[in-house]
Coordinates of C-alpha atoms in Angstrom, one line a residue:
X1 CA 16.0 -2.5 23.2
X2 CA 16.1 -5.6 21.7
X3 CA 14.6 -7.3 18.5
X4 CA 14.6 -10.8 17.1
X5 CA 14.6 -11.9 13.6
X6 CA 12.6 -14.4 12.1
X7 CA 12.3 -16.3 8.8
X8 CA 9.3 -16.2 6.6
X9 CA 7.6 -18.9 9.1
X10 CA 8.0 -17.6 11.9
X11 CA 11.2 -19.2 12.8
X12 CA 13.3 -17.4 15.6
X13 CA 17.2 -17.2 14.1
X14 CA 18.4 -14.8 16.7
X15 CA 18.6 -11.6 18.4
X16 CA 20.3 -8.5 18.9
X17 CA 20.4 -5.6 21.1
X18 CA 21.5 -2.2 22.3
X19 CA 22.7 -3.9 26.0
X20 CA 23.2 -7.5 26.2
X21 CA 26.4 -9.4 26.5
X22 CA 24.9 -12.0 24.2
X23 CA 23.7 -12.0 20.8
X24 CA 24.3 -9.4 18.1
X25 CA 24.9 -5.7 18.9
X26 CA 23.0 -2.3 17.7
X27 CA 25.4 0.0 17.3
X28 CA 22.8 2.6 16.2
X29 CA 18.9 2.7 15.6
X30 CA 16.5 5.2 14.5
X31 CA 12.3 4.7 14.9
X32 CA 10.4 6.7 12.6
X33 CA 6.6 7.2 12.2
X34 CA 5.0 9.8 10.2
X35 CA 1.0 10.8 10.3
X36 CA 0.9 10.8 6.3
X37 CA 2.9 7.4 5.7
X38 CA 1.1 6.0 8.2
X39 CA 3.7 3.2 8.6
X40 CA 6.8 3.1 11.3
X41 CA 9.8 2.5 9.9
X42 CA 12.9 1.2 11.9
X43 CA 16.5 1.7 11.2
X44 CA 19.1 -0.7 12.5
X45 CA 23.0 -0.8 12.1
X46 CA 24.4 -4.2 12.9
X47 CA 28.2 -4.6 14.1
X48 CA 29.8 -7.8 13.0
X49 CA 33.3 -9.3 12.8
X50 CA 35.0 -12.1 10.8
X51 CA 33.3 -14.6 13.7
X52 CA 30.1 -13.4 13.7
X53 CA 29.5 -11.9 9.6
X54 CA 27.8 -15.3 8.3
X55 CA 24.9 -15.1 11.4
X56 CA 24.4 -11.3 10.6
X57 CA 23.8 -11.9 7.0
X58 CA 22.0 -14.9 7.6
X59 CA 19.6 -13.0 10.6
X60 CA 19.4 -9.8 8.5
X61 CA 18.4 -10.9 5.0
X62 CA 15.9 -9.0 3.6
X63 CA 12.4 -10.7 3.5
X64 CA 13.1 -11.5 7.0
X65 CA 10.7 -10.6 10.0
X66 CA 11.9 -8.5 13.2
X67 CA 10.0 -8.8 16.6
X68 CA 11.0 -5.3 18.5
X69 CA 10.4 -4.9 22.2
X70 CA 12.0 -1.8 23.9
X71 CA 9.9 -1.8 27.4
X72 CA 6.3 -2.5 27.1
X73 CA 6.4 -1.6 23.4
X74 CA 6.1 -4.6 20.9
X75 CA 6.1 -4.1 17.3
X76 CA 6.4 -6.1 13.7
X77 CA 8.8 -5.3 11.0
X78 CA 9.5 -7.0 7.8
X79 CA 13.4 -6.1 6.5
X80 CA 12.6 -4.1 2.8
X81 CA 16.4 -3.2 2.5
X82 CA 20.2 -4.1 3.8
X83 CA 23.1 -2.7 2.8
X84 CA 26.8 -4.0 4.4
X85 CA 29.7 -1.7 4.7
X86 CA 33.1 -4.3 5.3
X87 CA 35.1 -1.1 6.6
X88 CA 32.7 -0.2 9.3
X89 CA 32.0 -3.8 9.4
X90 CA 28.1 -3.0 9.7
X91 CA 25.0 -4.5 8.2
X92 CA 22.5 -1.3 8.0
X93 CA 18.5 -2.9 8.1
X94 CA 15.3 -0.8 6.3
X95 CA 12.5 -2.2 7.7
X96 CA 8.7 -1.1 8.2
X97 CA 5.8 -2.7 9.6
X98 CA 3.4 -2.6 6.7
X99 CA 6.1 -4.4 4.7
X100 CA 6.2 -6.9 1.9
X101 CA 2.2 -8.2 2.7
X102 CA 1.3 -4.7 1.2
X103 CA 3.9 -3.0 -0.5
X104 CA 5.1 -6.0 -2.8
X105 CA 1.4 -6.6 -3.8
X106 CA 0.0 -4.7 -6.4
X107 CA -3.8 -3.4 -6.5
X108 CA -5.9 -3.3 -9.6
X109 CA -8.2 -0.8 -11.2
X110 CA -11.3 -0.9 -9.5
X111 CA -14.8 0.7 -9.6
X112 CA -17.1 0.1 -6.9
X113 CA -20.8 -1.1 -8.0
X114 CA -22.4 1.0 -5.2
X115 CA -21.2 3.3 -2.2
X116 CA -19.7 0.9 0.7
X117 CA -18.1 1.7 4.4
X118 CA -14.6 2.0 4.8
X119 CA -13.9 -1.7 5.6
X120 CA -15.5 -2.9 2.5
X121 CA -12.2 -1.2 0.3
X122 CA -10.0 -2.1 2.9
X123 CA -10.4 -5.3 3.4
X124 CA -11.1 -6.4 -0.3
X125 CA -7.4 -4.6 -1.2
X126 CA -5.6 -6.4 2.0
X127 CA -7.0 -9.8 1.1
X128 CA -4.7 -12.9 1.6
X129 CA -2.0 -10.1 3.2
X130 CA -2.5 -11.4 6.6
X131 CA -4.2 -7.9 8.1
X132 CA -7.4 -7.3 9.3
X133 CA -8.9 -4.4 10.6
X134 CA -8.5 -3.5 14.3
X135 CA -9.8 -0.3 15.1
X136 CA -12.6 1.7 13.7
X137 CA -13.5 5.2 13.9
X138 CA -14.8 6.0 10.6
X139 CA -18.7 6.0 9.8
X140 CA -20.4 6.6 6.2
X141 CA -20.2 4.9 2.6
X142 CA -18.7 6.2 -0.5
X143 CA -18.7 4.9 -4.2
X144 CA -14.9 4.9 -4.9
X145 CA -13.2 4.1 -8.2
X146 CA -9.5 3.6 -9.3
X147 CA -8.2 3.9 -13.2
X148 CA -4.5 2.1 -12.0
X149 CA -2.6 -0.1 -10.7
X150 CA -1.0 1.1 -7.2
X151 CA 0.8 -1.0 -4.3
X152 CA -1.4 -1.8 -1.9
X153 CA 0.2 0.7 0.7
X154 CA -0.5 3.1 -1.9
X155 CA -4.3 2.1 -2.4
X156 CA -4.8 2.2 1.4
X157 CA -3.7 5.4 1.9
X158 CA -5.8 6.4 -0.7
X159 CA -8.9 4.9 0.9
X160 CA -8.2 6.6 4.1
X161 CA -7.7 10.1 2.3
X162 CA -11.2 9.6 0.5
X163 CA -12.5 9.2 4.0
X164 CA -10.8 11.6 5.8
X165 CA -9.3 9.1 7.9
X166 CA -5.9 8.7 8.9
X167 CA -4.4 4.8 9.0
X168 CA -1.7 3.0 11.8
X169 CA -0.3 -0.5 11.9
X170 CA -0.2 -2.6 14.8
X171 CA 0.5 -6.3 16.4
X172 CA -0.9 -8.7 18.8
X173 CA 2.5 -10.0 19.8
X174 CA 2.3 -12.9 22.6
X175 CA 5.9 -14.4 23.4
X176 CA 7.9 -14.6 19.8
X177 CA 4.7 -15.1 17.5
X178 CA 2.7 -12.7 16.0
X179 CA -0.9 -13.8 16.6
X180 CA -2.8 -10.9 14.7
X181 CA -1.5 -7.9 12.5
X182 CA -4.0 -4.7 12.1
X183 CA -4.9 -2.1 10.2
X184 CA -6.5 0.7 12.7
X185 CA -8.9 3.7 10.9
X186 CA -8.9 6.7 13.2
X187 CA -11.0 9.9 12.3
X188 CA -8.1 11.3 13.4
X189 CA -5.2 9.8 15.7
X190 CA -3.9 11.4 19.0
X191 CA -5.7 12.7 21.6
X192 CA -5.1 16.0 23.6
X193 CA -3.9 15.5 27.6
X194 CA -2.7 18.9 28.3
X195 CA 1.2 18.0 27.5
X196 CA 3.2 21.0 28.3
X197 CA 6.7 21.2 26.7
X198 CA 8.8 23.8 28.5
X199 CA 11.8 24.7 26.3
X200 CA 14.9 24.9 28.0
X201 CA 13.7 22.2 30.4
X202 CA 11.6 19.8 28.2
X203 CA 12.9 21.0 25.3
X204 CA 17.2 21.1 24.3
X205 CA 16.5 22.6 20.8
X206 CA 13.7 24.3 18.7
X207 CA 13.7 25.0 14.8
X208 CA 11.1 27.0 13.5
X209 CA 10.8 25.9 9.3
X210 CA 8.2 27.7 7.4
X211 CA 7.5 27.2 3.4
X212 CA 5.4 28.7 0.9
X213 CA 6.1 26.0 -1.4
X214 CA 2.7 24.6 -1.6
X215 CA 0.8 27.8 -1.3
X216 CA -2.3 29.1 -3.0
X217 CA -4.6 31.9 -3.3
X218 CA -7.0 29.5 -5.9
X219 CA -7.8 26.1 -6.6
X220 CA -8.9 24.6 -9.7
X221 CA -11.1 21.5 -8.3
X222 CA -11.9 18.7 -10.2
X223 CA -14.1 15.9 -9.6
X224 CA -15.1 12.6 -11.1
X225 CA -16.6 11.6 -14.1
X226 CA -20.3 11.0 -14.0
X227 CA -21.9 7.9 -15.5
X228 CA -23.7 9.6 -18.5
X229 CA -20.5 11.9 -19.6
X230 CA -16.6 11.5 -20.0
X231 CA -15.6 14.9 -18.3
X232 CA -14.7 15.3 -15.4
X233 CA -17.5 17.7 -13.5
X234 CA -15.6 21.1 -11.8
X235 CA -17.4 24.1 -10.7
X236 CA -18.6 25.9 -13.7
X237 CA -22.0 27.5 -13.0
X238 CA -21.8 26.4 -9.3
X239 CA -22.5 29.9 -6.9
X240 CA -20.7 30.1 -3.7
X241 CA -19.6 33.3 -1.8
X242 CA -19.1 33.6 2.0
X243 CA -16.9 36.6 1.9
X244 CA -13.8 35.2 1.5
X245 CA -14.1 32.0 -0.2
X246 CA -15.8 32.1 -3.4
X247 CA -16.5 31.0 -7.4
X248 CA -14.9 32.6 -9.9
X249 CA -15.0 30.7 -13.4
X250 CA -14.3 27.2 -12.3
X251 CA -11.6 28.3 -9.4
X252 CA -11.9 28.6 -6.0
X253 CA -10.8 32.0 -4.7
X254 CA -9.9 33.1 -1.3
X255 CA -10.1 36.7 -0.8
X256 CA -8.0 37.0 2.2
X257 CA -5.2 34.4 0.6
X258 CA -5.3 37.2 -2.5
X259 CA -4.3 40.4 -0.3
X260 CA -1.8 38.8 1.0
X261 CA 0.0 36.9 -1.2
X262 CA -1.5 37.9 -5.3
X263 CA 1.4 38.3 -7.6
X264 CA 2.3 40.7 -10.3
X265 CA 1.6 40.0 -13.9
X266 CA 4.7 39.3 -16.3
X267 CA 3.6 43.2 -17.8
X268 CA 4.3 44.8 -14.0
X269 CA 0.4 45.6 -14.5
X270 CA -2.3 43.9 -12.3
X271 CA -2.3 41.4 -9.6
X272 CA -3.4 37.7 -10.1
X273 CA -3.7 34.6 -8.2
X274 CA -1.3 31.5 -7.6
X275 CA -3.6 28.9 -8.8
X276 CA -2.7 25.1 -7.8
X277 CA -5.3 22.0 -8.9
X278 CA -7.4 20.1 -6.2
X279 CA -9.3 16.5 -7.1
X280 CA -11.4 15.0 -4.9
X281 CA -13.5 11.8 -5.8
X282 CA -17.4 12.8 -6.4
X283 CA -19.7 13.7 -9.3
X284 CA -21.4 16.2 -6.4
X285 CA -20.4 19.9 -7.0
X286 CA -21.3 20.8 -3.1
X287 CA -19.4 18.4 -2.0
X288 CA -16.5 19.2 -4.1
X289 CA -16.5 23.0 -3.0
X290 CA -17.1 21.7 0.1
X291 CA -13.8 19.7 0.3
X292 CA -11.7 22.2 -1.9
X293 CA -12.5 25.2 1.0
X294 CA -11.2 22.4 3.5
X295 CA -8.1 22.0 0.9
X296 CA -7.7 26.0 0.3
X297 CA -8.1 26.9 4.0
X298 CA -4.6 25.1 4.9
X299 CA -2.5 25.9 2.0
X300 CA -3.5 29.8 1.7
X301 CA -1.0 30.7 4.7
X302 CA 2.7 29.4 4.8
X303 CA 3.3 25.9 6.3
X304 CA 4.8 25.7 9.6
X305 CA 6.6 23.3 12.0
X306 CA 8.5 23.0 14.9
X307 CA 11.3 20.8 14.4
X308 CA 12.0 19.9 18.6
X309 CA 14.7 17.9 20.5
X310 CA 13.5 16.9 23.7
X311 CA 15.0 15.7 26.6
X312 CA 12.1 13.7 27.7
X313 CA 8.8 13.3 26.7
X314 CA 6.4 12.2 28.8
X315 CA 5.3 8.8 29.0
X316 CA 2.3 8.1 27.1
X317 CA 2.5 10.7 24.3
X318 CA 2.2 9.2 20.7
X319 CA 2.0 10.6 17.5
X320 CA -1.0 12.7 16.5
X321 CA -1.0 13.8 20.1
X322 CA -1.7 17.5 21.0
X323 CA 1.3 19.0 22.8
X324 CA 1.2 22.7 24.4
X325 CA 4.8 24.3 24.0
X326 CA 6.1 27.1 26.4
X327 CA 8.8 29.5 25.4
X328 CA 8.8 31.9 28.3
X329 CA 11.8 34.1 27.2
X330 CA 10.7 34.5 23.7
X331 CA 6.9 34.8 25.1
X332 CA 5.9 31.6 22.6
X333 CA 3.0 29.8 23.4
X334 CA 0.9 28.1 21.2
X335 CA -0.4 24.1 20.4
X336 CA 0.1 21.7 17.5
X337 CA -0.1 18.2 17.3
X338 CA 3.1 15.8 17.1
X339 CA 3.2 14.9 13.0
X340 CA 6.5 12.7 13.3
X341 CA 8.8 11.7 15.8
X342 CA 12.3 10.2 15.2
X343 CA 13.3 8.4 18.7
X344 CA 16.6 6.7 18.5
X345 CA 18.1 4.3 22.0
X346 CA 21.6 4.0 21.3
X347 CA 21.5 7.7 20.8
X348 CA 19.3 8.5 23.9
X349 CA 17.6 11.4 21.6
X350 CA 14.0 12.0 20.9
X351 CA 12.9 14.6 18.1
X352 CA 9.4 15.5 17.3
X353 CA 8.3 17.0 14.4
X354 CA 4.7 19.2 15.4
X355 CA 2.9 21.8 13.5
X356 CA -0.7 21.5 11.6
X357 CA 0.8 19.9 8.3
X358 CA 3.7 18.1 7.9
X359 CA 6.0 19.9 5.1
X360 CA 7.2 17.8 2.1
X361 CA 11.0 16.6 2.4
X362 CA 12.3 13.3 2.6
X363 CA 10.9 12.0 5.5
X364 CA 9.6 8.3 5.6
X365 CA 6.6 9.4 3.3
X366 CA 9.0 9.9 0.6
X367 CA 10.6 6.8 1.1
X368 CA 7.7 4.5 1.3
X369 CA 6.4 6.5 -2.0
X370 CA 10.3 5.4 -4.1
X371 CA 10.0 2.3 -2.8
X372 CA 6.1 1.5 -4.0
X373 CA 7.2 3.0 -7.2
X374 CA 9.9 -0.2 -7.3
X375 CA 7.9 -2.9 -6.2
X376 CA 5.2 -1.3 -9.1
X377 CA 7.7 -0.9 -12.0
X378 CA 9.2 -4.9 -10.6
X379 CA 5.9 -6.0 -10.8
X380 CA 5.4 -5.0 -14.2
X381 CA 8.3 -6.7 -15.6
X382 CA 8.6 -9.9 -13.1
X383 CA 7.1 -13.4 -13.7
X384 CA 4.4 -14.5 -11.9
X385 CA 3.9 -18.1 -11.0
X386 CA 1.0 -20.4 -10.0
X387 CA 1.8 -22.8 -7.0
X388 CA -0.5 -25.7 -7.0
X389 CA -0.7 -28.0 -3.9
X390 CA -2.7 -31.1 -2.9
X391 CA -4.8 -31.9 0.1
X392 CA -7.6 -33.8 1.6
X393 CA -10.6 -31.5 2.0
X394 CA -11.5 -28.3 0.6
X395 CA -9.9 -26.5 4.0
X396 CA -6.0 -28.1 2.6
X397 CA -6.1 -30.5 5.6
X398 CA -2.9 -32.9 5.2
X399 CA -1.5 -30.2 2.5
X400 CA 1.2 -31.4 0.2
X401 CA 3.0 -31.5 -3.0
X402 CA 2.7 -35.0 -3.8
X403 CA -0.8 -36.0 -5.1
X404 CA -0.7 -39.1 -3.6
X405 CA -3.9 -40.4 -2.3
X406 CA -5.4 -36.3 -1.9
X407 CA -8.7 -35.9 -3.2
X408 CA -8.4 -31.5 -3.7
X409 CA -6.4 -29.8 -5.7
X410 CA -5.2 -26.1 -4.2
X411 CA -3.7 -23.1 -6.5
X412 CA -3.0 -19.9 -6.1
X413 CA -2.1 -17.5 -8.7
X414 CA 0.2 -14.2 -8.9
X415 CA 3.1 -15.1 -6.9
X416 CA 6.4 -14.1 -7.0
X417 CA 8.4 -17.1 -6.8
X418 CA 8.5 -20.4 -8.1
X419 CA 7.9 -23.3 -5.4
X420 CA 5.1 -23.2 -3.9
X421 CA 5.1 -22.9 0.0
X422 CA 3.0 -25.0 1.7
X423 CA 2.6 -23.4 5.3
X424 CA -0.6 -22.1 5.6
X425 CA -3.3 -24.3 3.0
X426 CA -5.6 -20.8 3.9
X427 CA -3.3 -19.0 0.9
X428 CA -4.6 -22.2 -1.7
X429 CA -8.2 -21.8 -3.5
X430 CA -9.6 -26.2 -3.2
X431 CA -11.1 -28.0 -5.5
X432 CA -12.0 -31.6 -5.9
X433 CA -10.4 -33.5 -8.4
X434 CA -11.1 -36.9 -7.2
X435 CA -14.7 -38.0 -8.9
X436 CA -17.3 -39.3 -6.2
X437 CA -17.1 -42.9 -7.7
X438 CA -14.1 -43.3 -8.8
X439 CA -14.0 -40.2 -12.0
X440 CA -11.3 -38.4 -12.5
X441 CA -12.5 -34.2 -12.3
X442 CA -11.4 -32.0 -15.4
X443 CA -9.9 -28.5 -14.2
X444 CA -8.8 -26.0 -16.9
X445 CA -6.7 -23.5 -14.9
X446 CA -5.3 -20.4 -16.9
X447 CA -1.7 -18.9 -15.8
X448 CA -0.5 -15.4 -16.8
X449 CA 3.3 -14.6 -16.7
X450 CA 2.3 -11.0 -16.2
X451 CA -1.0 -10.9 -14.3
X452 CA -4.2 -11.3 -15.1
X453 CA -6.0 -7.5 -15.6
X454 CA -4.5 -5.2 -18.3
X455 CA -5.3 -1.8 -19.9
X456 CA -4.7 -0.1 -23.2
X457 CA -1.0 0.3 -23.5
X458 CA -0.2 -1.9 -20.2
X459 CA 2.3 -4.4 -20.1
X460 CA 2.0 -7.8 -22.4
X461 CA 2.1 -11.0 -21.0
X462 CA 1.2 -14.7 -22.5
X463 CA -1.5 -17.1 -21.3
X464 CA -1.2 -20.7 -21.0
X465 CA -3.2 -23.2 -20.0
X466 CA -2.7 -26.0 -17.6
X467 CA -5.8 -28.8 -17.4
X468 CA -5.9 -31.0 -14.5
X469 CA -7.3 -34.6 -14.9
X470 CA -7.2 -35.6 -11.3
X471 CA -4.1 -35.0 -10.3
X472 CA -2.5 -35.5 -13.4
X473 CA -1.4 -31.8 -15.4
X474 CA -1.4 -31.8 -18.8
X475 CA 0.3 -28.8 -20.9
X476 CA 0.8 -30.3 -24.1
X477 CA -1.3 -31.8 -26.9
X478 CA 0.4 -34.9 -27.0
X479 CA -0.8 -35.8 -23.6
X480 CA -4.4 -33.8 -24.2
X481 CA -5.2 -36.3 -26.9
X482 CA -3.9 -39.6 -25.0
X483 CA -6.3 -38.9 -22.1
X484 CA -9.2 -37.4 -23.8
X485 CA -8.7 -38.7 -27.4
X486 CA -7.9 -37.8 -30.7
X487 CA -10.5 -35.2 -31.1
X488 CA -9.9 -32.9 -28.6
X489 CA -8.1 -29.3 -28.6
X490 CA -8.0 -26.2 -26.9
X491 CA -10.9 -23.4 -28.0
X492 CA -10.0 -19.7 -27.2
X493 CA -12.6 -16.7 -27.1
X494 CA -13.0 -12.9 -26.6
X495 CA -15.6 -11.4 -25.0
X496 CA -17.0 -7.9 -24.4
X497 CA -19.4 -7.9 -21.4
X498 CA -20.2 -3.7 -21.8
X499 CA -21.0 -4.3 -25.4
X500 CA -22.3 -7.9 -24.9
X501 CA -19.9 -9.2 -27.6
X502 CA -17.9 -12.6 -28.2
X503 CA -16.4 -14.1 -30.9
X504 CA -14.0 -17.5 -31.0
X505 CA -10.1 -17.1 -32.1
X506 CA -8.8 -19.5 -35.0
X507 CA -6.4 -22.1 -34.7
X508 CA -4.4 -20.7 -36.9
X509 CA -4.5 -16.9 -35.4
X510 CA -0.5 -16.2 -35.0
X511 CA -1.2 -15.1 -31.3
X512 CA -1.7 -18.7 -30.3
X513 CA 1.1 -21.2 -29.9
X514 CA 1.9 -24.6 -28.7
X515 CA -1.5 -26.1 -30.1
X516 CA -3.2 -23.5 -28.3
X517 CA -1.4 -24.1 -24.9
X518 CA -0.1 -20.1 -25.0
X519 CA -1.7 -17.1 -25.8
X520 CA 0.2 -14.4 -26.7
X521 CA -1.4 -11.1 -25.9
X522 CA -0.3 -7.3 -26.7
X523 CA -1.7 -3.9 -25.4
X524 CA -3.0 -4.1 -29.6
X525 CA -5.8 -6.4 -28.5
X526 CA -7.2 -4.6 -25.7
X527 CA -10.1 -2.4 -26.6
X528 CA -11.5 -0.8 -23.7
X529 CA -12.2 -3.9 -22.2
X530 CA -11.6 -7.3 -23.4
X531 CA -11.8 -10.9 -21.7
X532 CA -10.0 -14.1 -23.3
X533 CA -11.4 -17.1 -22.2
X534 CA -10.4 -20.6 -23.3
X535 CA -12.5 -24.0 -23.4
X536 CA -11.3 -27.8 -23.9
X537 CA -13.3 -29.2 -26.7
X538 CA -13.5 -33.3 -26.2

């Protein structure tokens, strides 16, 4: 095995491997991909001494790209997390192959206007990340809505569950550069090619883990909220019964699920179910019945895997695959499908993780789940910055930072950190600035330190507004009244599409500031839904 790292632009800074007398050395490596997460994550520890500590810090910083090839394989990681031990004198490396593009970037509440495919909410959530859909299995259109904000990992995996899909990374990796990054939609991944996994001779070591921690004999389903009412619709008055599965109330009920496993009342008297919620996005009760039965149907009987070490597997088999497994002596035989598998080089060991549903622990799932809950709670207190750029035509040809003799202005809002980088004009929005004949254009551009959609009791933030006259920014009055005259000023409004609504915010309203440069805004002026706009008045 060997990987290389790169910088944010591609550039190769060096490489490391499990083998070679040159270049850093992998002193231990884990590969991890999971069905549910969706992403692979890879685990490097880094060996360095006093000659070689700068080039591993410098190679390993987070942020930074890894290119991994271990045979034909070739895959795409971005380094989330390092952590250096100086008494093992190794740099450990946390990286997955979503990374930053997705899990960094926050996605917004959204309510579709109609039902759309599967690519529509993909690829309006992955915009600007770099991926693009590869592969796609899924067929049919759904109207899909989301109340918050989520990482973008988050939101896709979302997507996929609404569709029944399931989701996988992957890379078209030619040489060192990565010439396309994809997002592949299977109905379901893995195929089944008759595997057979002897134990004994296949296998080194099998552990059997059941739980009953997420069983239930009932479900209380909930849907969405239809148009003309704010409750969420259930199963009240909706009749099913097909002998096992049927309506009680508003709960789903399995009858077989209730022999087995129905629980004593506190009194010692009775039996009664163990009752868990289920939502599922529709206003259609059939459908939600429909998709609660699919839900009850796999948590109604204990959850179990096969946790299997083993010694080879054969070439070709991925996860999602179906695998049969032979136990002669303990006369086991039966098939599941491969959920994870943990294959580490340095260690020459393969484990597989196979069963019909993965159980809950702190696999990668768990992990990708803390570390969206970081990048979320980071983006809600960070400060976002506008880059602006310059450039010749409205594609950024000739992109630069100095306005000098560019006829387009580029910006591009929301970003992490302050300088602007000026690699790839794609990431810029254009717009003239020089006149046709010689006019100067007028751009009033609004900057948010916090974002620019907020809910009731979501974070603050302040507006301010930049105006460009050409290439010339203005954010002060001073300057506002040298190039446009005495008279002019800054006008703020509010407006209320839903209630068709607007009204204009004094000059002297405390929220505004620097002679209405800022805007201060609070979760207090957010009702329902509220847009501030802002006009120059010449």
């Amino acid at each position: 095995m060997i990987v290389y790292f790169a910088d944010r632009h591609m550039n190769i800074l060096g490489n490391a491997s499990t083998t070679l007398p040159e270049g850093l050395l992998i002193v231990d490596d884990e590969k991890t991909e999971e069905i549910e997460a969706g992403v692979s994550v890879l685990e490097l520890h880094i060996a360095y001494d006093a000659l070689t500590r700068k080039e591993v810090e410098r190679c390993a910083a987070v942020g930074n790209y890894l290119l991994y090839q271990s045979g034909d394989e070739k895959s795409f990681y971005t380094i989330i997390e390092t952590e250096a031990d100086t008494k093992s004198r190794e740099v450990m490396i946390y990286a997955e192959d979503a990374g930053l593009d997705l899990l960094n970037e926050i996605a917004l509440p959204y309510t579709a206007d109609k039902a759309y495919e599967i690519e529509h909410y993909v690829n309006k959530f992955v915009e600007d990340s770099g991926f693009e859909i590869g592969l796609n299995e899924v067929s049919g259109a759904k109207k899909l809505a989301w109340n918050n904000e989520q990482t973008v990992t988050e939101r896709i995996l979302d997507v996929a569950g609404e569709f029944d899909a399931e989701i996988a990374f992957s890379f078209d990796v030619e040489g060192m550069a990565v010439k396309h990054k994809y997002i592949d939609i299977y109905q379901k991944r893995g195929q089944d090619a008759g595997v057979q996994l002897h134990l004994d001779r296949d296998i080194d070591r099998m552990v059997m883990k059941k739980s009953i921690a997420n069983l239930a004999t009932a479900l209380l389903p909930y849907g969405s909220t239809p148009e003309d009412s704010d409750i969420a619709i259930n199963l009240r008055d909706y009749k099913y019964d097909d002998g096992d599965f049927y309506i009680d109330g508003n709960l789903l009920k399995s009858r077989t699920a209730w022999q087995k496993w129905s629980r004593f009342f506190a009194d010692g008297q009775g039996e009664g179910d163990i009752v868990k919620t289920f939502n599922f996005d529709t206003v259609s009760q059939e459908l939600l019945c429909k998709k609660a039965i699919e839900e009850l149907k796999k948590i109604r009987e204990p959850e179990v895997n096969y946790e299997i070490d083993v010694l080879e597997l054969p070439k070709g088999t991925k996860i999602g695959d179906t695998v049969n497994i032979v136990d002669e002596s303990g006369e086991v035989y039966f098939s599941a499908r491969i959920l994870k598998t943990e294959i580490s080089e340095t260690g020459r060991s393969v484990s597989v993780t196979i069963g019909d549903y993965l159980i809950k622990d702190n696999g990668i799932s768990q992990q990708v789940q803390d570390l969206a809950g970081n990048f979320k709670n980071l983006a809600a207190n960070r400060t976002l910055y506008t880059w602006t750029a310059y450039a010749d035509d409205e594609y950024g040809s000739g992109i630069s930072l100095d306005p000098s003799g560019k006829s387009y202005l580029g910006t591009r809002a929301n970003q992490t950190v302050r300088d602007p980088d000026i690699s790839n004009p794609e990431l810029y929005k254009w717009v003239r600035v020089k006149g046709e004949e010689g006019e100067a254009a007028v751009l009033l551009h609004i900057e948010s330190s916090r974002g620019s959609v907020f809910k009731n009791n979501a974070v603050s933030t302040v507006l301010s507004v930049v105006i460009y006259h050409g290439k010339e920014r203005i954010e002060d009055a001073e300057t506002l009244r040298k190039t446009f005259g005495s008279g002019a000023y800054i006008q703020w409004k509010w407006q209320r599409l839903e209630e068709e609504t607007y009204g204009i915010i004094s000059s002297g309203d405390p929220r505004i500031r620097n002679d209405g440069f800022s805007f201060a805004l609070s979760p207090d002026d957010v009702d329902v839904k509220v847009t501030f706009l802002c006009e120059l008045i010449v």
